[in-house]
Amino acid sequence: MDDLNTALAISASGMKAQSGRIRIVAENLANANSTAGAPGLDPYRRQVPVFASYLDRDADANMVRMSRVELDPSAFSLKFDPSHPAANVEGYVQLPNVNPLIEMMDLREAQRSYEANLGALDQVRSMAAATLRILE
Amino acid sequence: MDLMKSSLFASLAGRLQFLAARTNVVAENIANADTPGYVARDLGAPDFSGRVNAHALKVSNPRHIAASPGAAVLARPHLAPDGEATLNGNKVSVETQMMKLSETRMDYQLASSVYRKGIELIRLAARGGR
């Protein structure tokens, strides 16, 4: 049963990491149009979650966590809009480097991984139930 | 006769222990399915053949070491990459891991029902066949 409890904790760490990733994707999507307030400033920069595996010495298992959140260094796109408060002297506004299509794919991938962890948790739960049925 | 130390129950307990440890390893793989550079691992089945014909050491004095026959020693997990690596060096295929997980669960349920049947046999004997 000890191994099964550890397996539950591992699946929970996977679900926590994936839900953190979904939070980052939601932040990116919400800020897809967040331009800078004034010319010369940068608009919202896309965030990229980085996962890392770590050894939980207490449980002696490789858990997963979101180790850090990095900023996407790719270039901002430009839009011609001279009336915008953040437009430069040529009349161009810098837009965030968020591509909603990529974010949706990332969201879907995180959802699938979350479901895989949930499935693993469910299987472990049914194994624990089988062990307890020995007592019947 | 110590029923719980008989070879049937001891073997089944070893099997259940191995299957639970394997579930642990597979759960680790699924949790790390998006971790860059992580390579899937698997746990090989312990060798149960020692149980079949090994006999326990004879103990004639309480200070003798009583070695149980062929106690199953769990191996350390070994690397078992699933196919090709993705761009970030991750070698886990969630499909393969889910397959391994349900395989392990079915084996676990089989072993635990055999264990339960064994207990039912003892109960039947204790009740005198009624």
PDB file of N, CA and C in Angstrom, chain A residues 3-4 6-7 10-11 13-14 18 21 50-53 60-64 109 113 116-117 119-120 123-124 126-127 130-131 133-136, chain B residues 16-17 19-21 23-25 27-36 38 41 74 76 94 98 101-102 104-105 108-109 112 115-116 119 123:
ATOM      1  N   ASP A   3       3.657   1.791  -1.636  1.00  0.00           N
ATOM      2  CA  ASP A   3       3.990   2.138  -3.017  1.00  0.00           C
ATOM      3  C   ASP A   3       2.804   2.794  -3.711  1.00  0.00           C
ATOM      4  N   LEU A   4       1.606   2.272  -3.412  1.00  0.00           N
ATOM      5  CA  LEU A   4       0.410   2.824  -4.070  1.00  0.00           C
ATOM      6  C   LEU A   4       0.181   4.261  -3.620  1.00  0.00           C
ATOM      7  N   THR A   6       2.490   6.320  -2.681  1.00  0.00           N
ATOM      8  CA  THR A   6       3.507   7.127  -3.363  1.00  0.00           C
ATOM      9  C   THR A   6       3.075   7.407  -4.796  1.00  0.00           C
ATOM     10  N   ALA A   7       2.514   6.368  -5.461  1.00  0.00           N
ATOM     11  CA  ALA A   7       2.058   6.557  -6.843  1.00  0.00           C
ATOM     12  C   ALA A   7       0.980   7.635  -6.905  1.00  0.00           C
ATOM     13  N   ILE A  10       2.718  10.933  -6.758  1.00  0.00           N
ATOM     14  CA  ILE A  10       3.393  11.264  -8.020  1.00  0.00           C
ATOM     15  C   ILE A  10       2.385  11.807  -9.025  1.00  0.00           C
ATOM     16  N   SER A  11       1.227  11.098  -9.147  1.00  0.00           N
ATOM     17  CA  SER A  11       0.204  11.571 -10.087  1.00  0.00           C
ATOM     18  C   SER A  11      -0.270  12.958  -9.684  1.00  0.00           C
ATOM     19  N   SER A  13       1.488  15.246  -8.209  1.00  0.00           N
ATOM     20  CA  SER A  13       2.505  16.245  -8.591  1.00  0.00           C
ATOM     21  C   SER A  13       2.408  16.538 -10.088  1.00  0.00           C
ATOM     22  N   GLY A  14       2.129  15.484 -10.898  1.00  0.00           N
ATOM     23  CA  GLY A  14       1.961  15.696 -12.338  1.00  0.00           C
ATOM     24  C   GLY A  14       0.764  16.583 -12.627  1.00  0.00           C
ATOM     25  N   GLN A  18       0.799  20.271 -14.423  1.00  0.00           N
ATOM     26  CA  GLN A  18       0.014  20.552 -15.636  1.00  0.00           C
ATOM     27  C   GLN A  18      -0.975  21.675 -15.397  1.00  0.00           C
ATOM     28  N   ARG A  21       0.778  24.825 -15.741  1.00  0.00           N
ATOM     29  CA  ARG A  21       1.011  25.128 -17.154  1.00  0.00           C
ATOM     30  C   ARG A  21      -0.243  25.746 -17.783  1.00  0.00           C
ATOM     31  N   VAL A  50       8.687  25.787 -17.715  1.00  0.00           N
ATOM     32  CA  VAL A  50       9.710  24.741 -17.883  1.00  0.00           C
ATOM     33  C   VAL A  50       9.524  23.723 -16.762  1.00  0.00           C
ATOM     34  N   PHE A  51       9.345  22.457 -17.158  1.00  0.00           N
ATOM     35  CA  PHE A  51       9.154  21.391 -16.173  1.00  0.00           C
ATOM     36  C   PHE A  51      10.495  20.764 -15.831  1.00  0.00           C
ATOM     37  N   ALA A  52      10.640  20.312 -14.604  1.00  0.00           N
ATOM     38  CA  ALA A  52      11.841  19.583 -14.205  1.00  0.00           C
ATOM     39  C   ALA A  52      11.439  18.453 -13.276  1.00  0.00           C
ATOM     40  N   SER A  53      12.156  17.348 -13.437  1.00  0.00           N
ATOM     41  CA  SER A  53      11.910  16.208 -12.578  1.00  0.00           C
ATOM     42  C   SER A  53      12.799  16.356 -11.345  1.00  0.00           C
ATOM     43  N   ASP A  60      11.024   8.807  -2.005  1.00  0.00           N
ATOM     44  CA  ASP A  60      11.959   8.109  -2.880  1.00  0.00           C
ATOM     45  C   ASP A  60      11.351   7.925  -4.273  1.00  0.00           C
ATOM     46  N   ALA A  61      10.894   9.015  -4.861  1.00  0.00           N
ATOM     47  CA  ALA A  61      10.273   8.948  -6.179  1.00  0.00           C
ATOM     48  C   ALA A  61      10.585  10.212  -6.958  1.00  0.00           C
ATOM     49  N   ASN A  62      10.566  10.071  -8.291  1.00  0.00           N
ATOM     50  CA  ASN A  62      10.815  11.224  -9.163  1.00  0.00           C
ATOM     51  C   ASN A  62       9.523  11.986  -9.400  1.00  0.00           C
ATOM     52  N   MET A  63       9.332  13.061  -8.673  1.00  0.00           N
ATOM     53  CA  MET A  63       8.145  13.889  -8.870  1.00  0.00           C
ATOM     54  C   MET A  63       8.446  14.898  -9.980  1.00  0.00           C
ATOM     55  N   VAL A  64       7.437  15.652 -10.374  1.00  0.00           N
ATOM     56  CA  VAL A  64       7.642  16.692 -11.390  1.00  0.00           C
ATOM     57  C   VAL A  64       7.152  18.010 -10.819  1.00  0.00           C
ATOM     58  N   GLU A 109      -2.633  20.124 -25.060  1.00  0.00           N
ATOM     59  CA  GLU A 109      -1.608  19.161 -24.658  1.00  0.00           C
ATOM     60  C   GLU A 109      -1.575  19.024 -23.135  1.00  0.00           C
ATOM     61  N   SER A 113      -2.276  15.670 -20.869  1.00  0.00           N
ATOM     62  CA  SER A 113      -1.345  15.164 -19.858  1.00  0.00           C
ATOM     63  C   SER A 113      -2.020  15.114 -18.491  1.00  0.00           C
ATOM     64  N   ALA A 116      -4.083  12.094 -18.430  1.00  0.00           N
ATOM     65  CA  ALA A 116      -3.267  10.882 -18.284  1.00  0.00           C
ATOM     66  C   ALA A 116      -2.936  10.669 -16.808  1.00  0.00           C
ATOM     67  N   ASN A 117      -2.583  11.743 -16.105  1.00  0.00           N
ATOM     68  CA  ASN A 117      -2.277  11.630 -14.676  1.00  0.00           C
ATOM     69  C   ASN A 117      -3.508  11.224 -13.879  1.00  0.00           C
ATOM     70  N   GLY A 119      -6.000   9.506 -15.059  1.00  0.00           N
ATOM     71  CA  GLY A 119      -6.235   8.100 -15.363  1.00  0.00           C
ATOM     72  C   GLY A 119      -5.352   7.202 -14.514  1.00  0.00           C
ATOM     73  N   ALA A 120      -4.064   7.602 -14.374  1.00  0.00           N
ATOM     74  CA  ALA A 120      -3.132   6.819 -13.557  1.00  0.00           C
ATOM     75  C   ALA A 120      -3.629   6.774 -12.121  1.00  0.00           C
ATOM     76  N   GLN A 123      -6.463   4.330 -11.779  1.00  0.00           N
ATOM     77  CA  GLN A 123      -6.034   2.926 -11.803  1.00  0.00           C
ATOM     78  C   GLN A 123      -5.439   2.523 -10.463  1.00  0.00           C
ATOM     79  N   VAL A 124      -4.612   3.418  -9.894  1.00  0.00           N
ATOM     80  CA  VAL A 124      -3.992   3.121  -8.600  1.00  0.00           C
ATOM     81  C   VAL A 124      -5.070   2.987  -7.535  1.00  0.00           C
ATOM     82  N   SER A 126      -8.106   1.938  -7.971  1.00  0.00           N
ATOM     83  CA  SER A 126      -8.808   0.657  -8.074  1.00  0.00           C
ATOM     84  C   SER A 126      -7.925  -0.482  -7.571  1.00  0.00           C
ATOM     85  N   MET A 127      -6.567  -0.319  -7.710  1.00  0.00           N
ATOM     86  CA  MET A 127      -5.678  -1.352  -7.156  1.00  0.00           C
ATOM     87  C   MET A 127      -5.753  -1.355  -5.636  1.00  0.00           C
ATOM     88  N   ALA A 130      -8.782  -3.081  -4.612  1.00  0.00           N
ATOM     89  CA  ALA A 130      -8.663  -4.540  -4.727  1.00  0.00           C
ATOM     90  C   ALA A 130      -7.943  -5.114  -3.506  1.00  0.00           C
ATOM     91  N   THR A 131      -6.930  -4.380  -3.016  1.00  0.00           N
ATOM     92  CA  THR A 131      -6.206  -4.852  -1.829  1.00  0.00           C
ATOM     93  C   THR A 131      -7.127  -4.867  -0.620  1.00  0.00           C
ATOM     94  N   ARG A 133     -10.250  -5.256  -0.609  1.00  0.00           N
ATOM     95  CA  ARG A 133     -11.286  -6.290  -0.722  1.00  0.00           C
ATOM     96  C   ARG A 133     -10.807  -7.638  -0.198  1.00  0.00           C
ATOM     97  N   ILE A 134      -9.458  -7.801  -0.039  1.00  0.00           N
ATOM     98  CA  ILE A 134      -8.941  -9.049   0.548  1.00  0.00           C
ATOM     99  C   ILE A 134      -9.530  -9.233   1.935  1.00  0.00           C
ATOM    100  N   LEU A 135      -9.778  -8.116   2.615  1.00  0.00           N
ATOM    101  CA  LEU A 135     -10.267  -8.179   3.997  1.00  0.00           C
ATOM    102  C   LEU A 135     -11.710  -8.637   4.088  1.00  0.00           C
ATOM    103  N   GLU A 136     -12.445  -8.578   2.973  1.00  0.00           N
ATOM    104  CA  GLU A 136     -13.879  -8.873   3.048  1.00  0.00           C
ATOM    105  C   GLU A 136     -14.141 -10.303   3.464  1.00  0.00           C
TER     106      GLU A 136
ATOM    107  N   LEU B  16       2.390  -8.844  -5.433  1.00  0.00           N
ATOM    108  CA  LEU B  16       1.654  -7.588  -5.232  1.00  0.00           C
ATOM    109  C   LEU B  16       2.620  -6.442  -4.980  1.00  0.00           C
ATOM    110  N   GLN B  17       3.676  -6.737  -4.211  1.00  0.00           N
ATOM    111  CA  GLN B  17       4.674  -5.711  -3.889  1.00  0.00           C
ATOM    112  C   GLN B  17       5.366  -5.234  -5.166  1.00  0.00           C
ATOM    113  N   LEU B  19       4.189  -5.442  -8.247  1.00  0.00           N
ATOM    114  CA  LEU B  19       3.266  -4.723  -9.130  1.00  0.00           C
ATOM    115  C   LEU B  19       3.027  -3.305  -8.618  1.00  0.00           C
ATOM    116  N   ALA B  20       2.967  -3.141  -7.279  1.00  0.00           N
ATOM    117  CA  ALA B  20       2.775  -1.797  -6.727  1.00  0.00           C
ATOM    118  C   ALA B  20       3.994  -0.929  -7.026  1.00  0.00           C
ATOM    119  N   ALA B  21       5.198  -1.528  -6.921  1.00  0.00           N
ATOM    120  CA  ALA B  21       6.419  -0.757  -7.200  1.00  0.00           C
ATOM    121  C   ALA B  21       6.474  -0.374  -8.681  1.00  0.00           C
ATOM    122  N   THR B  23       3.848   0.122 -10.627  1.00  0.00           N
ATOM    123  CA  THR B  23       2.868   1.206 -10.798  1.00  0.00           C
ATOM    124  C   THR B  23       3.495   2.544 -10.455  1.00  0.00           C
ATOM    125  N   ASN B  24       4.298   2.517  -9.381  1.00  0.00           N
ATOM    126  CA  ASN B  24       5.001   3.710  -8.938  1.00  0.00           C
ATOM    127  C   ASN B  24       5.887   4.274 -10.044  1.00  0.00           C
ATOM    128  N   VAL B  25       6.661   3.370 -10.679  1.00  0.00           N
ATOM    129  CA  VAL B  25       7.592   3.791 -11.729  1.00  0.00           C
ATOM    130  C   VAL B  25       6.822   4.338 -12.926  1.00  0.00           C
ATOM    131  N   ALA B  27       3.801   5.635 -12.898  1.00  0.00           N
ATOM    132  CA  ALA B  27       3.200   6.927 -12.520  1.00  0.00           C
ATOM    133  C   ALA B  27       4.239   8.046 -12.623  1.00  0.00           C
ATOM    134  N   GLU B  28       5.486   7.732 -12.246  1.00  0.00           N
ATOM    135  CA  GLU B  28       6.575   8.715 -12.390  1.00  0.00           C
ATOM    136  C   GLU B  28       6.731   9.110 -13.857  1.00  0.00           C
ATOM    137  N   ASN B  29       6.705   8.099 -14.746  1.00  0.00           N
ATOM    138  CA  ASN B  29       6.864   8.384 -16.174  1.00  0.00           C
ATOM    139  C   ASN B  29       5.746   9.283 -16.680  1.00  0.00           C
ATOM    140  N   ILE B  30       4.499   8.982 -16.265  1.00  0.00           N
ATOM    141  CA  ILE B  30       3.367   9.773 -16.760  1.00  0.00           C
ATOM    142  C   ILE B  30       3.464  11.197 -16.223  1.00  0.00           C
ATOM    143  N   ALA B  31       3.845  11.337 -14.950  1.00  0.00           N
ATOM    144  CA  ALA B  31       3.954  12.681 -14.376  1.00  0.00           C
ATOM    145  C   ALA B  31       5.037  13.478 -15.092  1.00  0.00           C
ATOM    146  N   ASN B  32       6.096  12.793 -15.542  1.00  0.00           N
ATOM    147  CA  ASN B  32       7.205  13.483 -16.197  1.00  0.00           C
ATOM    148  C   ASN B  32       7.116  13.424 -17.725  1.00  0.00           C
ATOM    149  N   ALA B  33       5.897  13.225 -18.248  1.00  0.00           N
ATOM    150  CA  ALA B  33       5.741  13.064 -19.698  1.00  0.00           C
ATOM    151  C   ALA B  33       6.081  14.335 -20.467  1.00  0.00           C
ATOM    152  N   ASP B  34       6.149  15.475 -19.804  1.00  0.00           N
ATOM    153  CA  ASP B  34       6.488  16.734 -20.497  1.00  0.00           C
ATOM    154  C   ASP B  34       7.763  17.349 -19.945  1.00  0.00           C
ATOM    155  N   THR B  35       8.553  16.590 -19.183  1.00  0.00           N
ATOM    156  CA  THR B  35       9.788  17.135 -18.621  1.00  0.00           C
ATOM    157  C   THR B  35      10.915  16.984 -19.637  1.00  0.00           C
ATOM    158  N   PRO B  36      11.592  18.084 -20.003  1.00  0.00           N
ATOM    159  CA  PRO B  36      12.682  17.962 -20.981  1.00  0.00           C
ATOM    160  C   PRO B  36      13.777  17.020 -20.486  1.00  0.00           C
ATOM    161  N   TYR B  38      13.770  13.895 -19.824  1.00  0.00           N
ATOM    162  CA  TYR B  38      13.417  12.753 -18.976  1.00  0.00           C
ATOM    163  C   TYR B  38      13.268  11.495 -19.836  1.00  0.00           C
ATOM    164  N   ARG B  41      11.316   4.963 -17.476  1.00  0.00           N
ATOM    165  CA  ARG B  41      11.949   3.842 -16.797  1.00  0.00           C
ATOM    166  C   ARG B  41      10.939   2.730 -16.602  1.00  0.00           C
ATOM    167  N   LEU B  74      13.412  -6.787  -5.043  1.00  0.00           N
ATOM    168  CA  LEU B  74      13.007  -5.937  -6.159  1.00  0.00           C
ATOM    169  C   LEU B  74      14.231  -5.310  -6.808  1.00  0.00           C
ATOM    170  N   ARG B  76      16.266  -2.525  -9.162  1.00  0.00           N
ATOM    171  CA  ARG B  76      16.152  -1.070  -9.307  1.00  0.00           C
ATOM    172  C   ARG B  76      15.525  -0.799 -10.680  1.00  0.00           C
ATOM    173  N   VAL B  94       2.995   8.570 -23.608  1.00  0.00           N
ATOM    174  CA  VAL B  94       1.911   8.408 -22.624  1.00  0.00           C
ATOM    175  C   VAL B  94       1.077   7.175 -22.950  1.00  0.00           C
ATOM    176  N   MET B  98       0.265   4.224 -20.370  1.00  0.00           N
ATOM    177  CA  MET B  98      -1.097   3.897 -19.941  1.00  0.00           C
ATOM    178  C   MET B  98      -1.357   2.412 -20.152  1.00  0.00           C
ATOM    179  N   LEU B 101       0.282   0.565 -17.469  1.00  0.00           N
ATOM    180  CA  LEU B 101      -0.429   0.778 -16.209  1.00  0.00           C
ATOM    181  C   LEU B 101      -1.643  -0.137 -16.113  1.00  0.00           C
ATOM    182  N   SER B 102      -2.413  -0.250 -17.228  1.00  0.00           N
ATOM    183  CA  SER B 102      -3.604  -1.093 -17.114  1.00  0.00           C
ATOM    184  C   SER B 102      -3.201  -2.562 -17.065  1.00  0.00           C
ATOM    185  N   THR B 104      -0.517  -3.658 -15.543  1.00  0.00           N
ATOM    186  CA  THR B 104      -0.126  -3.858 -14.151  1.00  0.00           C
ATOM    187  C   THR B 104      -1.354  -3.971 -13.254  1.00  0.00           C
ATOM    188  N   ARG B 105      -2.364  -3.140 -13.548  1.00  0.00           N
ATOM    189  CA  ARG B 105      -3.557  -3.176 -12.703  1.00  0.00           C
ATOM    190  C   ARG B 105      -4.270  -4.520 -12.826  1.00  0.00           C
ATOM    191  N   TYR B 108      -2.433  -7.040 -10.932  1.00  0.00           N
ATOM    192  CA  TYR B 108      -2.604  -6.796  -9.494  1.00  0.00           C
ATOM    193  C   TYR B 108      -3.940  -7.347  -9.032  1.00  0.00           C
ATOM    194  N   GLN B 109      -4.989  -7.107  -9.854  1.00  0.00           N
ATOM    195  CA  GLN B 109      -6.303  -7.585  -9.453  1.00  0.00           C
ATOM    196  C   GLN B 109      -6.363  -9.101  -9.471  1.00  0.00           C
ATOM    197  N   SER B 112      -4.506 -10.246  -6.341  1.00  0.00           N
ATOM    198  CA  SER B 112      -5.240 -10.023  -5.095  1.00  0.00           C
ATOM    199  C   SER B 112      -6.478 -10.903  -5.026  1.00  0.00           C
ATOM    200  N   TYR B 115      -5.248 -14.230  -3.836  1.00  0.00           N
ATOM    201  CA  TYR B 115      -4.981 -14.110  -2.386  1.00  0.00           C
ATOM    202  C   TYR B 115      -6.284 -14.276  -1.611  1.00  0.00           C
ATOM    203  N   ARG B 116      -7.349 -13.605  -2.106  1.00  0.00           N
ATOM    204  CA  ARG B 116      -8.634 -13.667  -1.421  1.00  0.00           C
ATOM    205  C   ARG B 116      -9.201 -15.078  -1.448  1.00  0.00           C
ATOM    206  N   ILE B 119      -7.597 -17.123   1.162  1.00  0.00           N
ATOM    207  CA  ILE B 119      -8.151 -16.857   2.491  1.00  0.00           C
ATOM    208  C   ILE B 119      -9.512 -17.523   2.645  1.00  0.00           C
ATOM    209  N   ARG B 123     -10.851 -20.144   5.451  1.00  0.00           N
ATOM    210  CA  ARG B 123     -12.108 -19.928   6.177  1.00  0.00           C
ATOM    211  C   ARG B 123     -13.019 -21.139   6.071  1.00  0.00           C
TER     212      ARG B 123
END
